[in-house]
mmCIF file of C-alpha atoms and ligand atoms in Angstrom:
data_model
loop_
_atom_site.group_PDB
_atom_site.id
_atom_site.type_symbol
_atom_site.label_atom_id
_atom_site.label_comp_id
_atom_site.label_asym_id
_atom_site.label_seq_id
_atom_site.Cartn_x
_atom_site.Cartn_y
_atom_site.Cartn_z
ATOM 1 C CA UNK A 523 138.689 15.218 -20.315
ATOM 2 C CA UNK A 524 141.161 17.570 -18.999
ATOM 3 C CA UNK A 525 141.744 18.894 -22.579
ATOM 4 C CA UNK A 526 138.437 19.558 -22.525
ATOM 5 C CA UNK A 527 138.321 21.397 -19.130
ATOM 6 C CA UNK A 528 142.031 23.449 -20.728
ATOM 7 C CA UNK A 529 140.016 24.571 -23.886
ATOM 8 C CA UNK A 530 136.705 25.752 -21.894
ATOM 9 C CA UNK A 531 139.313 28.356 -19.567
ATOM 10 C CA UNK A 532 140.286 29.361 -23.136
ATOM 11 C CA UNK A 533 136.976 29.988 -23.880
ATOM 12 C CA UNK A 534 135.811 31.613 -20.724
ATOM 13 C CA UNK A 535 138.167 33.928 -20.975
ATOM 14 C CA UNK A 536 138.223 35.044 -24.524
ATOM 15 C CA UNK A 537 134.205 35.561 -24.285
ATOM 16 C CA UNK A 538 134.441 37.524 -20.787
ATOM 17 C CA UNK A 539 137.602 39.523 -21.430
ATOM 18 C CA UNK A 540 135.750 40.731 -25.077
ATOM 19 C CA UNK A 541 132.434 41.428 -23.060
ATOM 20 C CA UNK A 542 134.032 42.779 -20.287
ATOM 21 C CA UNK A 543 136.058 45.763 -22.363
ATOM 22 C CA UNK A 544 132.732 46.748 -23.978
ATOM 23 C CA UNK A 545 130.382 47.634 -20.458
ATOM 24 C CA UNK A 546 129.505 50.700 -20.613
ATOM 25 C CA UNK A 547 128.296 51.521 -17.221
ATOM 26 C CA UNK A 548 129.683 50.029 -13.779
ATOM 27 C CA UNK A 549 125.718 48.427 -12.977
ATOM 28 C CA UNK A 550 126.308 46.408 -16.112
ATOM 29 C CA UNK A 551 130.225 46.029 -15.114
ATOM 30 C CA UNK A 552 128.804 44.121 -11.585
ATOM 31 C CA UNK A 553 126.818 42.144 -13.755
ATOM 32 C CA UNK A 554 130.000 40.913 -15.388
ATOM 33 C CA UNK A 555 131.599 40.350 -12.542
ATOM 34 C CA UNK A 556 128.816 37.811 -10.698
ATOM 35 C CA UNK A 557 128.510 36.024 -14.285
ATOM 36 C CA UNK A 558 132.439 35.416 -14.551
ATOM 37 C CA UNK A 559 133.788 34.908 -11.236
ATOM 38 C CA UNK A 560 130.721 34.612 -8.979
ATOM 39 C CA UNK A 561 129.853 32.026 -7.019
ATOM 40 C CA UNK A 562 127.732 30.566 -9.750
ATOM 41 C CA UNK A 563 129.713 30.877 -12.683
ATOM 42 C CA UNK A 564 131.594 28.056 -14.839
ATOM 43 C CA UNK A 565 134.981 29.584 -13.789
ATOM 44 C CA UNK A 566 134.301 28.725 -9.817
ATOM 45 C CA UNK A 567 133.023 25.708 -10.942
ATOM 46 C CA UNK A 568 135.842 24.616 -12.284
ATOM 47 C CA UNK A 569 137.673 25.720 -9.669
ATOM 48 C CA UNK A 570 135.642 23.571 -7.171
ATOM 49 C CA UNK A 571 135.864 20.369 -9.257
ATOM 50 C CA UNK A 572 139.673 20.271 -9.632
ATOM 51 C CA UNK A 573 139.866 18.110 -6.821
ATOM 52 C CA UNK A 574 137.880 15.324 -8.799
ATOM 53 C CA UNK A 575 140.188 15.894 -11.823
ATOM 54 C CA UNK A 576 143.340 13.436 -12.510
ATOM 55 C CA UNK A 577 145.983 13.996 -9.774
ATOM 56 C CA UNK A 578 148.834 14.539 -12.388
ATOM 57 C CA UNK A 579 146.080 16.915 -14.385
ATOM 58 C CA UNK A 580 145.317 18.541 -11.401
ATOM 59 C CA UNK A 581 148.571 21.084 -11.420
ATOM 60 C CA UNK A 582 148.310 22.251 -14.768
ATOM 61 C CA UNK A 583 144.286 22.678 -14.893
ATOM 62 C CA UNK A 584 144.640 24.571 -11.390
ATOM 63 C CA UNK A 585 147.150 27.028 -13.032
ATOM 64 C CA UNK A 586 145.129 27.746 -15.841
ATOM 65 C CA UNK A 587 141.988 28.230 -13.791
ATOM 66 C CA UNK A 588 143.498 30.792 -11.275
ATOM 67 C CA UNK A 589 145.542 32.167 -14.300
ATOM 68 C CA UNK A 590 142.048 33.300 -16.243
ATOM 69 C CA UNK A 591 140.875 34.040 -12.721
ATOM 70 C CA UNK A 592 143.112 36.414 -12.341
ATOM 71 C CA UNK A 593 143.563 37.991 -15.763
ATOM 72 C CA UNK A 594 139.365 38.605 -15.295
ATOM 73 C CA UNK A 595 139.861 40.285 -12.304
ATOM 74 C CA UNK A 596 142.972 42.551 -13.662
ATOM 75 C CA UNK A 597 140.573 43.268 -16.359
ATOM 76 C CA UNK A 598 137.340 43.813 -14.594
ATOM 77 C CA UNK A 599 139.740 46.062 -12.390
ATOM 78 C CA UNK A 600 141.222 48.115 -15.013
ATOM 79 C CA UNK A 601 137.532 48.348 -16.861
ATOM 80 C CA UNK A 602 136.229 49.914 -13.649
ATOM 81 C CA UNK A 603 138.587 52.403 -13.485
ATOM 82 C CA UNK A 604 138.229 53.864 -16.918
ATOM 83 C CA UNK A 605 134.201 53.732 -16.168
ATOM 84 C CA UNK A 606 134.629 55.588 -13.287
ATOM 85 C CA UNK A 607 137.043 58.121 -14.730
ATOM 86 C CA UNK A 608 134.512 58.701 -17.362
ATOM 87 C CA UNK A 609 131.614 59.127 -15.282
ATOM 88 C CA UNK A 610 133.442 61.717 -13.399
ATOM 89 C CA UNK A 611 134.215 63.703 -16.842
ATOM 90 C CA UNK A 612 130.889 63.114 -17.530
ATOM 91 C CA UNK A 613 129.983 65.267 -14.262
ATOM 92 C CA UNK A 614 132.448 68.149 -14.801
ATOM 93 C CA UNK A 615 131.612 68.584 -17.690
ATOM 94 C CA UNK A 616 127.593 68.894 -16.788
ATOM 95 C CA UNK A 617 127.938 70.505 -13.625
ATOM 96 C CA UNK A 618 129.876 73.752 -14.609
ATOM 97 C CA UNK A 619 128.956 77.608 -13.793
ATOM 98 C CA UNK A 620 129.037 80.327 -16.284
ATOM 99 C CA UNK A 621 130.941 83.072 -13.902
ATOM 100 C CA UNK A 622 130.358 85.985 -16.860
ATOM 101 C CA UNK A 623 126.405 85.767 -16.576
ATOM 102 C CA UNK A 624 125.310 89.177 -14.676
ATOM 103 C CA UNK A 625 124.348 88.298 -11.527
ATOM 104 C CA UNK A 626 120.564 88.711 -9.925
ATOM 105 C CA UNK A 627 119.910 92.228 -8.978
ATOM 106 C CA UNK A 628 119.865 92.277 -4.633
ATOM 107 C CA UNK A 629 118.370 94.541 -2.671
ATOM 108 C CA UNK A 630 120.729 94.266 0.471
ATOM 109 C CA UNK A 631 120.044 97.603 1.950
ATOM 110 C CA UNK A 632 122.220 99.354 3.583
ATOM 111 C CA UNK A 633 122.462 101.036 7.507
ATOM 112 C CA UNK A 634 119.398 103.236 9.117
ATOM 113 C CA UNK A 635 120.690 106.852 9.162
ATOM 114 C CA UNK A 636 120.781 106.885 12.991
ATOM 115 C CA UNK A 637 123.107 104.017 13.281
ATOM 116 C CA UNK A 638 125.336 105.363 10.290
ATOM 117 C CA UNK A 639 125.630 108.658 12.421
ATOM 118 C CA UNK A 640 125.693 107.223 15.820
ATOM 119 C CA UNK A 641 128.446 104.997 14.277
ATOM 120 C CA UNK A 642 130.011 108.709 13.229
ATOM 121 C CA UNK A 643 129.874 110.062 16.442
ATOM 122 C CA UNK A 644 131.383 107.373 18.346
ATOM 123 C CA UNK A 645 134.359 107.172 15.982
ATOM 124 C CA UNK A 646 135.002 111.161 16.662
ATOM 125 C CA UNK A 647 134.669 110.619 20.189
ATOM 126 C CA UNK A 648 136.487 107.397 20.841
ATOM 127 C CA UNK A 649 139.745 109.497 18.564
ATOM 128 C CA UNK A 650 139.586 112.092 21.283
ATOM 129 C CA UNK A 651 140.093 109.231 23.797
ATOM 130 C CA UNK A 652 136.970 108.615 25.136
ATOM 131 C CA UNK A 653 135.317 105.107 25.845
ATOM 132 C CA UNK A 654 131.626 103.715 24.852
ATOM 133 C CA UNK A 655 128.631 102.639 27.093
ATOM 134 C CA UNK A 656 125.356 101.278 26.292
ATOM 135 C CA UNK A 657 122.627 102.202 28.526
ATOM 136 C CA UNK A 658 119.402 99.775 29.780
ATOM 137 C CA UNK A 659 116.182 101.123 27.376
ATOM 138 C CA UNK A 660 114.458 99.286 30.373
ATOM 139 C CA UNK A 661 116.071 101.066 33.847
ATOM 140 C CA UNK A 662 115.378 101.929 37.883
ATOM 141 C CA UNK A 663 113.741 104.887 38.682
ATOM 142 C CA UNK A 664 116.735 105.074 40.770
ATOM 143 C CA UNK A 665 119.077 105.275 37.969
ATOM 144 C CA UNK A 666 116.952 107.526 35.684
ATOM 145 C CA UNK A 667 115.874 109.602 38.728
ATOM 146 C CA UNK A 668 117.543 109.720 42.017
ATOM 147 C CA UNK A 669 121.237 109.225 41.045
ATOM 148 C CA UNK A 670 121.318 112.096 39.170
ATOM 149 C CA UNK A 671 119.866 114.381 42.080
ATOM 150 C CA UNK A 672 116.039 113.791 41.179
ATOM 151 C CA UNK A 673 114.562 112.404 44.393
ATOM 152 C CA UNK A 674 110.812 111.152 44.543
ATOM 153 C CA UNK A 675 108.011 114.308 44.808
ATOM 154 C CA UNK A 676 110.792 116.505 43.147
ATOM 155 C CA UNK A 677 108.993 118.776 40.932
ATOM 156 C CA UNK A 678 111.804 118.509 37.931
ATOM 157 C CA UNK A 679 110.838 115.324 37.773
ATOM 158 C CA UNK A 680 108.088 116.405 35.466
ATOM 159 C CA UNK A 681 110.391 117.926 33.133
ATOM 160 C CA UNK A 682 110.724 114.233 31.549
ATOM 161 C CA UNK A 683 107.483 112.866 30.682
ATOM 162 C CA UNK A 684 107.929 109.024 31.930
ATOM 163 C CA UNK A 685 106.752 105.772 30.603
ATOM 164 C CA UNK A 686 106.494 104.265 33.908
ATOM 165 C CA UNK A 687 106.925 100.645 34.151
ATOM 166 C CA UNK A 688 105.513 97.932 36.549
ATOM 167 C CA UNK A 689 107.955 97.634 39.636
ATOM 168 C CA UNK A 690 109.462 101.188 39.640
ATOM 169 C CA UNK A 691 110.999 101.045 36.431
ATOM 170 C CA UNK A 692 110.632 103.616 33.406
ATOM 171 C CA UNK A 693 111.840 103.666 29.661
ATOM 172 C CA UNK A 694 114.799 105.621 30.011
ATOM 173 C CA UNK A 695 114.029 109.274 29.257
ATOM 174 C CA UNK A 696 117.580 110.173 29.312
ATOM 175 C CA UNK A 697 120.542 108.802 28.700
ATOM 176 C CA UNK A 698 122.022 110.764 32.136
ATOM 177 C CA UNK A 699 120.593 106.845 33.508
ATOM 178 C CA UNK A 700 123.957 105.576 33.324
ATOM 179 C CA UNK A 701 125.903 108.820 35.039
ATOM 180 C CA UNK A 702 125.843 107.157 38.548
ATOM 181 C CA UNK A 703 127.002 103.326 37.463
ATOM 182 C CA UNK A 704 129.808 105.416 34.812
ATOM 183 C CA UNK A 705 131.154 107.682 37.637
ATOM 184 C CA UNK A 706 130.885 105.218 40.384
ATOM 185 C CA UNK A 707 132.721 102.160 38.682
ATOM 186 C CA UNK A 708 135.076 103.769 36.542
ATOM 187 C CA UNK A 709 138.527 105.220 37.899
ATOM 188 C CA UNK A 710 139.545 108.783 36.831
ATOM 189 C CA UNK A 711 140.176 110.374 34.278
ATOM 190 C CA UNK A 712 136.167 109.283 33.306
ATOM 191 C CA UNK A 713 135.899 109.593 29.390
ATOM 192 C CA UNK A 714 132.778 108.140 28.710
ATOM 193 C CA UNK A 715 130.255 108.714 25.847
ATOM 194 C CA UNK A 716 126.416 106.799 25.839
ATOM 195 C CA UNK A 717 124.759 106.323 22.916
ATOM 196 C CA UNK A 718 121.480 105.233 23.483
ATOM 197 C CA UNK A 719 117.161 105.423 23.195
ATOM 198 C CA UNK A 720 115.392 107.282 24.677
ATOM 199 C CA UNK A 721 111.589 107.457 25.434
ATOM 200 C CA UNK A 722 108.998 110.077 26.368
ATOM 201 C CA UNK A 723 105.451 110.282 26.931
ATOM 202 C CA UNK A 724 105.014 113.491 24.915
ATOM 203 C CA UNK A 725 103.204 115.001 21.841
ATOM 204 C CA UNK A 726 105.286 114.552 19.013
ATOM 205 C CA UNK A 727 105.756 117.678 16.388
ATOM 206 C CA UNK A 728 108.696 118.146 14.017
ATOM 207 C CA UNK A 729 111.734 118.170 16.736
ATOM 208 C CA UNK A 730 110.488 116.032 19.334
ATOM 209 C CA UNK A 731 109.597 112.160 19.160
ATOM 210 C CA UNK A 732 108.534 109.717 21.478
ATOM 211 C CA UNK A 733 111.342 107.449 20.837
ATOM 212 C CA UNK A 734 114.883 109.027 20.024
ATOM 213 C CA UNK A 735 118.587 108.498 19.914
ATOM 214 C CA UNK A 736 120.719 110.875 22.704
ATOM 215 C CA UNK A 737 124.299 110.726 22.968
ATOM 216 C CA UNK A 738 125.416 111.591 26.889
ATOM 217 C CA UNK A 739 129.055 112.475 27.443
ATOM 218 C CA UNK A 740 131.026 112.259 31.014
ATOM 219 C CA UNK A 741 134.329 113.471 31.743
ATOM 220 C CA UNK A 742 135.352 113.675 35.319
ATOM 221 C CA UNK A 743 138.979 114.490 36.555
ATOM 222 C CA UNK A 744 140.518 116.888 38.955
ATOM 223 C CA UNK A 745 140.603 120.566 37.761
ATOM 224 C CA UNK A 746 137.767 120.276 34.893
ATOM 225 C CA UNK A 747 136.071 123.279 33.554
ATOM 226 C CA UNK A 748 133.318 124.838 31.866
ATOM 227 C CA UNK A 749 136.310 126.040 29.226
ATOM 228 C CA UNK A 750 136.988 121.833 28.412
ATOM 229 C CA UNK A 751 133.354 121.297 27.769
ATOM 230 C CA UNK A 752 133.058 123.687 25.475
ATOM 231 C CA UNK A 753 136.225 123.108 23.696
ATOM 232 C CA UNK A 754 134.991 119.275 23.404
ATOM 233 C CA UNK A 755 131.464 119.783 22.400
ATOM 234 C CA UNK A 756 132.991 122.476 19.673
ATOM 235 C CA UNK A 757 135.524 119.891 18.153
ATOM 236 C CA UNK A 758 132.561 116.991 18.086
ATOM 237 C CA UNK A 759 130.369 119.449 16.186
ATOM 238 C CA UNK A 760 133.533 120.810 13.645
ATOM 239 C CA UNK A 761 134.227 117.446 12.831
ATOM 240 C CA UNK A 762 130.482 115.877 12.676
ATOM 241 C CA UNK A 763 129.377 118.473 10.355
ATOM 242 C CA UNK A 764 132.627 118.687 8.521
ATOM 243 C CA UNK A 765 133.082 122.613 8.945
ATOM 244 C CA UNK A 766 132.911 125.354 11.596
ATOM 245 C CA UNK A 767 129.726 125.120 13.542
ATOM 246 C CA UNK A 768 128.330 128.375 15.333
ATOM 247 C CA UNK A 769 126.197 126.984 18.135
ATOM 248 C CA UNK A 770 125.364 129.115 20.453
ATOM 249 C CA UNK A 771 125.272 128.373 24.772
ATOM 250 C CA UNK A 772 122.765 129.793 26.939
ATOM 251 C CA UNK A 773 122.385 128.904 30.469
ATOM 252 C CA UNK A 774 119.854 125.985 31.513
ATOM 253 C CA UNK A 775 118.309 124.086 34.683
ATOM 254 C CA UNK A 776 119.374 120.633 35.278
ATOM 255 C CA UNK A 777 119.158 119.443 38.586
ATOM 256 C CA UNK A 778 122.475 117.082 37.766
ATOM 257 C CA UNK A 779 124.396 120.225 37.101
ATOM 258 C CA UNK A 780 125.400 123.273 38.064
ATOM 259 C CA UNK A 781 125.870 125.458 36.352
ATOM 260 C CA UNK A 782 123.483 123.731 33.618
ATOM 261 C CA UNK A 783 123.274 125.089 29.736
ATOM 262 C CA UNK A 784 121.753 124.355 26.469
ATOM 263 C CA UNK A 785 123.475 124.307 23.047
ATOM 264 C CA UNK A 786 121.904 125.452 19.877
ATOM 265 C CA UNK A 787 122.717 125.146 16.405
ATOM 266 C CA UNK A 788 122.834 127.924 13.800
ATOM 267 C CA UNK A 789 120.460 126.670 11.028
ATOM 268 C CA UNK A 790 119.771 129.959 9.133
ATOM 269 C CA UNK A 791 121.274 128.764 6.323
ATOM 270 C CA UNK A 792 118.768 125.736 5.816
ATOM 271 C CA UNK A 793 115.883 125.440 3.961
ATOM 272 C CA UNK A 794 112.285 127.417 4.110
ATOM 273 C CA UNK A 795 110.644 124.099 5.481
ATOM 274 C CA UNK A 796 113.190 123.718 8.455
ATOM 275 C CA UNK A 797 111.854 127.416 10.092
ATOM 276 C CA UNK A 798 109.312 124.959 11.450
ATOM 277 C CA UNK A 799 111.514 123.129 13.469
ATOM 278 C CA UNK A 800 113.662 126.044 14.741
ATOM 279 C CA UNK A 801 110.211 128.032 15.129
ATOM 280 C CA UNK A 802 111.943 130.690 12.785
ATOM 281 C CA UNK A 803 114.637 131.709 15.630
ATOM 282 C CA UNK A 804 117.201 130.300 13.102
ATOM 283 C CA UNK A 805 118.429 128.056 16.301
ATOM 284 C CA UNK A 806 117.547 124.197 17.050
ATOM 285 C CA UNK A 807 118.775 123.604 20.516
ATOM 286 C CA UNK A 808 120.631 120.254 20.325
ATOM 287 C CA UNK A 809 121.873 119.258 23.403
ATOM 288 C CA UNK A 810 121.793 119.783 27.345
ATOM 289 C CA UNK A 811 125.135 119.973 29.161
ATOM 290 C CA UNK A 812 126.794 121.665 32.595
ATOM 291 C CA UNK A 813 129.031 121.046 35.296
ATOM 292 C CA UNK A 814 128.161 117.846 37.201
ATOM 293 C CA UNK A 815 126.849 118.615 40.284
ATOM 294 C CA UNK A 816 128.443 118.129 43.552
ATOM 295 C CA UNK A 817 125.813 115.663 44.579
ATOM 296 C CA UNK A 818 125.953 113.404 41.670
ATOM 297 C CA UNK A 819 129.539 113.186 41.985
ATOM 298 C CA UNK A 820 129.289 112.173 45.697
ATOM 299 C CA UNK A 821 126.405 109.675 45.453
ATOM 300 C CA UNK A 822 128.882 108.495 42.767
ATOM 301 C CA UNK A 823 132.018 108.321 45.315
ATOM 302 C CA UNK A 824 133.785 110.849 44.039
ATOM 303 C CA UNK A 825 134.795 113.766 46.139
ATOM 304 C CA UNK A 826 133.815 117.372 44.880
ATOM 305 C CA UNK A 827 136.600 118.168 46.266
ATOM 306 C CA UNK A 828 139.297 116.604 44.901
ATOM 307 C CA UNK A 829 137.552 116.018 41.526
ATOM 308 C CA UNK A 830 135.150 118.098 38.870
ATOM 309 C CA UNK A 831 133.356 117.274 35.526
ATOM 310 C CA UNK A 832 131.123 117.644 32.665
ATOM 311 C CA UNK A 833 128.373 116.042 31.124
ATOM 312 C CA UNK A 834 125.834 116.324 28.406
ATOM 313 C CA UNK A 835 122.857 114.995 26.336
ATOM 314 C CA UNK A 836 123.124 115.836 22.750
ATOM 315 C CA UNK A 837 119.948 114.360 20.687
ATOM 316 C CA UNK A 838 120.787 112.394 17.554
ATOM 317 C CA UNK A 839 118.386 112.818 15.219
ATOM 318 C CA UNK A 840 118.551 116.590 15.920
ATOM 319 C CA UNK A 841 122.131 116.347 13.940
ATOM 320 C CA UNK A 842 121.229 114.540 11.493
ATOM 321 C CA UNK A 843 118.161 116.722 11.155
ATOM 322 C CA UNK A 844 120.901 120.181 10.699
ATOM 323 C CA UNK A 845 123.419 117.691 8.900
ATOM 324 C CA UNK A 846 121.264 116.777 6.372
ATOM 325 C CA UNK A 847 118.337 119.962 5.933
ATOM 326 C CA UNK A 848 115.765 117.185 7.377
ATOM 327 C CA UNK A 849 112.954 119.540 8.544
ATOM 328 C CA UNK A 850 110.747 116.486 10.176
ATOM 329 C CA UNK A 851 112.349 114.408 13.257
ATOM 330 C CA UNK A 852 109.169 111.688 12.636
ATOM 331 C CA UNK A 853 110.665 110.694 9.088
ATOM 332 C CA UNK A 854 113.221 108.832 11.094
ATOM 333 C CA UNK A 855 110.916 106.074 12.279
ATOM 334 C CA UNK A 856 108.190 106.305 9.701
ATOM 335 C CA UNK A 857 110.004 103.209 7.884
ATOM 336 C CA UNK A 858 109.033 105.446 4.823
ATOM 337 C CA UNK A 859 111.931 103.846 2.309
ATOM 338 C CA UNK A 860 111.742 106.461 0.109
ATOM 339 C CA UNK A 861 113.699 108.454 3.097
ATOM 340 C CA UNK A 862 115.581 106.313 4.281
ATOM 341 C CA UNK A 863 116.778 105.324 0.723
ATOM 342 C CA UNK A 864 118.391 108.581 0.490
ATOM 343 C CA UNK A 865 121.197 107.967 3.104
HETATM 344 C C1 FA5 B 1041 118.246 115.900 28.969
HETATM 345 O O1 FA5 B 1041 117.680 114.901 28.600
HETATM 346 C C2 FA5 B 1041 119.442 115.880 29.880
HETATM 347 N N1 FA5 B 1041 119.609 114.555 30.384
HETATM 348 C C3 FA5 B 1041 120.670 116.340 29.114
HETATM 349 C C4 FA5 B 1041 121.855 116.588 29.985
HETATM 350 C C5 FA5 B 1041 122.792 115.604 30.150
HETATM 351 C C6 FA5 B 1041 121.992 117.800 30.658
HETATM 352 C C7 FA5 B 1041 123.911 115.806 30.991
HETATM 353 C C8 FA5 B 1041 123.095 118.029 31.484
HETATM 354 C C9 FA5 B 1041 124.032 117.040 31.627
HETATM 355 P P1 FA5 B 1041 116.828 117.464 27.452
HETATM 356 O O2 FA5 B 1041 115.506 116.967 27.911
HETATM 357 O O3 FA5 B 1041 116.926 118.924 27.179
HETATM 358 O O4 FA5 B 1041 118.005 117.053 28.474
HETATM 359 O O5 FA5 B 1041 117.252 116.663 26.169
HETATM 360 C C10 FA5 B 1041 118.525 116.823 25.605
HETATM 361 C C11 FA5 B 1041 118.430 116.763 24.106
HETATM 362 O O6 FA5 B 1041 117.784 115.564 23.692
HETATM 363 C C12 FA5 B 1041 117.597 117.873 23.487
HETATM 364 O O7 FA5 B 1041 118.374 119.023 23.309
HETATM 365 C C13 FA5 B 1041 117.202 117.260 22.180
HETATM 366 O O8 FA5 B 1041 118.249 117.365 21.250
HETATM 367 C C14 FA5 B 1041 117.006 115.830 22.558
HETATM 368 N N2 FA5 B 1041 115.591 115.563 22.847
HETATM 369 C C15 FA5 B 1041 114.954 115.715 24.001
HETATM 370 N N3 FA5 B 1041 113.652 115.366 23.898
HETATM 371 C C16 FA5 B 1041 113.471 114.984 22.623
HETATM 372 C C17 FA5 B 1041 112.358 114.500 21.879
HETATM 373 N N4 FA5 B 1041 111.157 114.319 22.420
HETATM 374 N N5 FA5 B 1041 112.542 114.209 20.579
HETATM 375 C C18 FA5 B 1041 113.753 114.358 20.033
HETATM 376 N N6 FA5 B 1041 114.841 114.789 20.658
HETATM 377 C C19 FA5 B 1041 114.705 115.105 21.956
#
């Protein structure tokens, strides 16, 4: 009987081990593994009934059975691996990219010419030292108004066609807005540039939108002239344009300053279609600028006395316009691609 039981391990094992080496897949490997050592299976069987088996039988049988027991499990074990290796070959070598095929053509676009030059100006400005604010597109009447020496029922008021907003506020029409919060919270020396929309109620042509870009400019210190304006405003234009710039100043009412002037741009030497932006003067007036007044400064908290300053409101697309021959400011926001491709 126990003979019998010896030669059926044999057995067992010669028939699983020769199965087991030939699975091909780790499903069928599982399926190996329940047949030969689950709970089922002859080998646990045997295992089970040793205790009925002749006591002095009982040691040699019990080796045996946990002997083929274990050699099944070594080679279940060592089968598993090798299936599992191979699977994983089998995925490398399916899931591969070809890194020479030409990739899909992307449009990704690219920067709107305003931002390109806005980012332009604020690099030339912020290399000679001065610092960047963003202005509210939404602001106080207050700010856009009365800080900067505009009080209700003034008649200059109606030199900026206003969006007027529910609850006393407008659409900026300037960018002078922030002048009051800039010279009020900052300490001196002020170097301050504002880049920022702008928003106007008016008939639009070819130099005048009713959305634009201006760029305002503070400096405030003690013993500030007309002579550093200029000098700064020429430098910004040198280096924006890339070569000397004749603009040309003539004298200008702004209630925030005083004196006030305008700065125009020579643009003779631009195309036939741009004489209908300059009106055929062979000038486009870019930017407003002065003295700050006393008043702003002191509504501000600074004393007149003790300090002085500049400002000034240069318009944006108005460069680009002389920059790049553009002779219509309304290309700008058409969202025409064809013109904005070309930047
Ligand atoms: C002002 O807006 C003043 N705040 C500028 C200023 C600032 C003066 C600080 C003194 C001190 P003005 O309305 O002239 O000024 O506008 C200034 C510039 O903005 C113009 O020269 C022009 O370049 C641009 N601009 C004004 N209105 C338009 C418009 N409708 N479309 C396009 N650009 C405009």
């Amino acid at each position: 009987m126990s003979q019998k039981i010896l030669d059926k391990l044999d057995k067992i094992e010669d028939e699983a081990q020769s199965v087991i080496q030939e699975v091909k897949n780790l499903d069928d490997l599982e399926k190996q593994r329940i047949e030969n050592l689950g709970r089922k299976s002859e080998l646990v069987k045997i295992l089970r009934s040793i205790k009925d088996v002749d006591p002095d039988k009982r040691d040699d049988i019990g080796k045996k059975a946990n002997y083929v027991k274990n050699k099944l499990e070594e080679t279940i074990q060592t089968q598993r691996k090798k299936l599992v290796e191979l699977k994983l070959e089998k995925e490398i070598d399916e899931d591969w990219i070809d890194v020479t095929v030409p990739p899909k053509k992307l449009n990704i676009g690219h920067l709107h010419p305003i931002t390109q030059m806005q980012q332009l100006t604020e690099n030339i400005f912020t290399r000679m030292g001065f610092d960047i604010e963003y202005p509210y597109e939404i602001d106080s009447e207050f700010h856009n108004f009365d800080a900067v020496n505009i009080p209700k029922n003034h008649p200059a008021r109606d030199m900026w066609d206003t969006f007027w907003i529910e609850g006393d506020n407008v659409a900026i029409t300037h960018t002078s807005s922030m002048q009051h919060r800039i010279i009020k919270s900052k300490e001196t020396p002020i170097r301050t540039i504002i880049p920022g929309k702008c928003f106007r109620n008016e008939a639009t042509d070819a130099r005048h939108e009713h959305t634009f870009y201006q760029v305002e400019g503070i400096y405030v210190d003690r013993g500030i002239t007309m002579n550093n304006m200029l000098g700064t405003l020429k430098a910004f234009f040198d280096e924006f344009f890339g070569q000397n710039t004749n603009i040309l100043f003539t004298p200008d009412f702004f209630p925030f300053v005083e004196p006030g002037g305008m700065v125009s741009i020579d643009c003779s030497n631009l195309s036939e279609g741009f004489k209908k932006v300059s009106k055929g003067t062979g000038w486009l007036e870019v930017l407003g600028c002065g003295m700050i007044h006393p008043k702003v400064l002191e509504m501000a908290g600074k004393d007149p006395e003790v300090y002085s300053g500049f400002a000034w409101g240069v318009g944006l697309e108005r460069l680009i316009m002389l920059k790049y021959d553009i002779d219509d400011i309304r290309l700008f926001h058409s969202g025409d691609l064809r013109f904005i491709r070309q930047f």
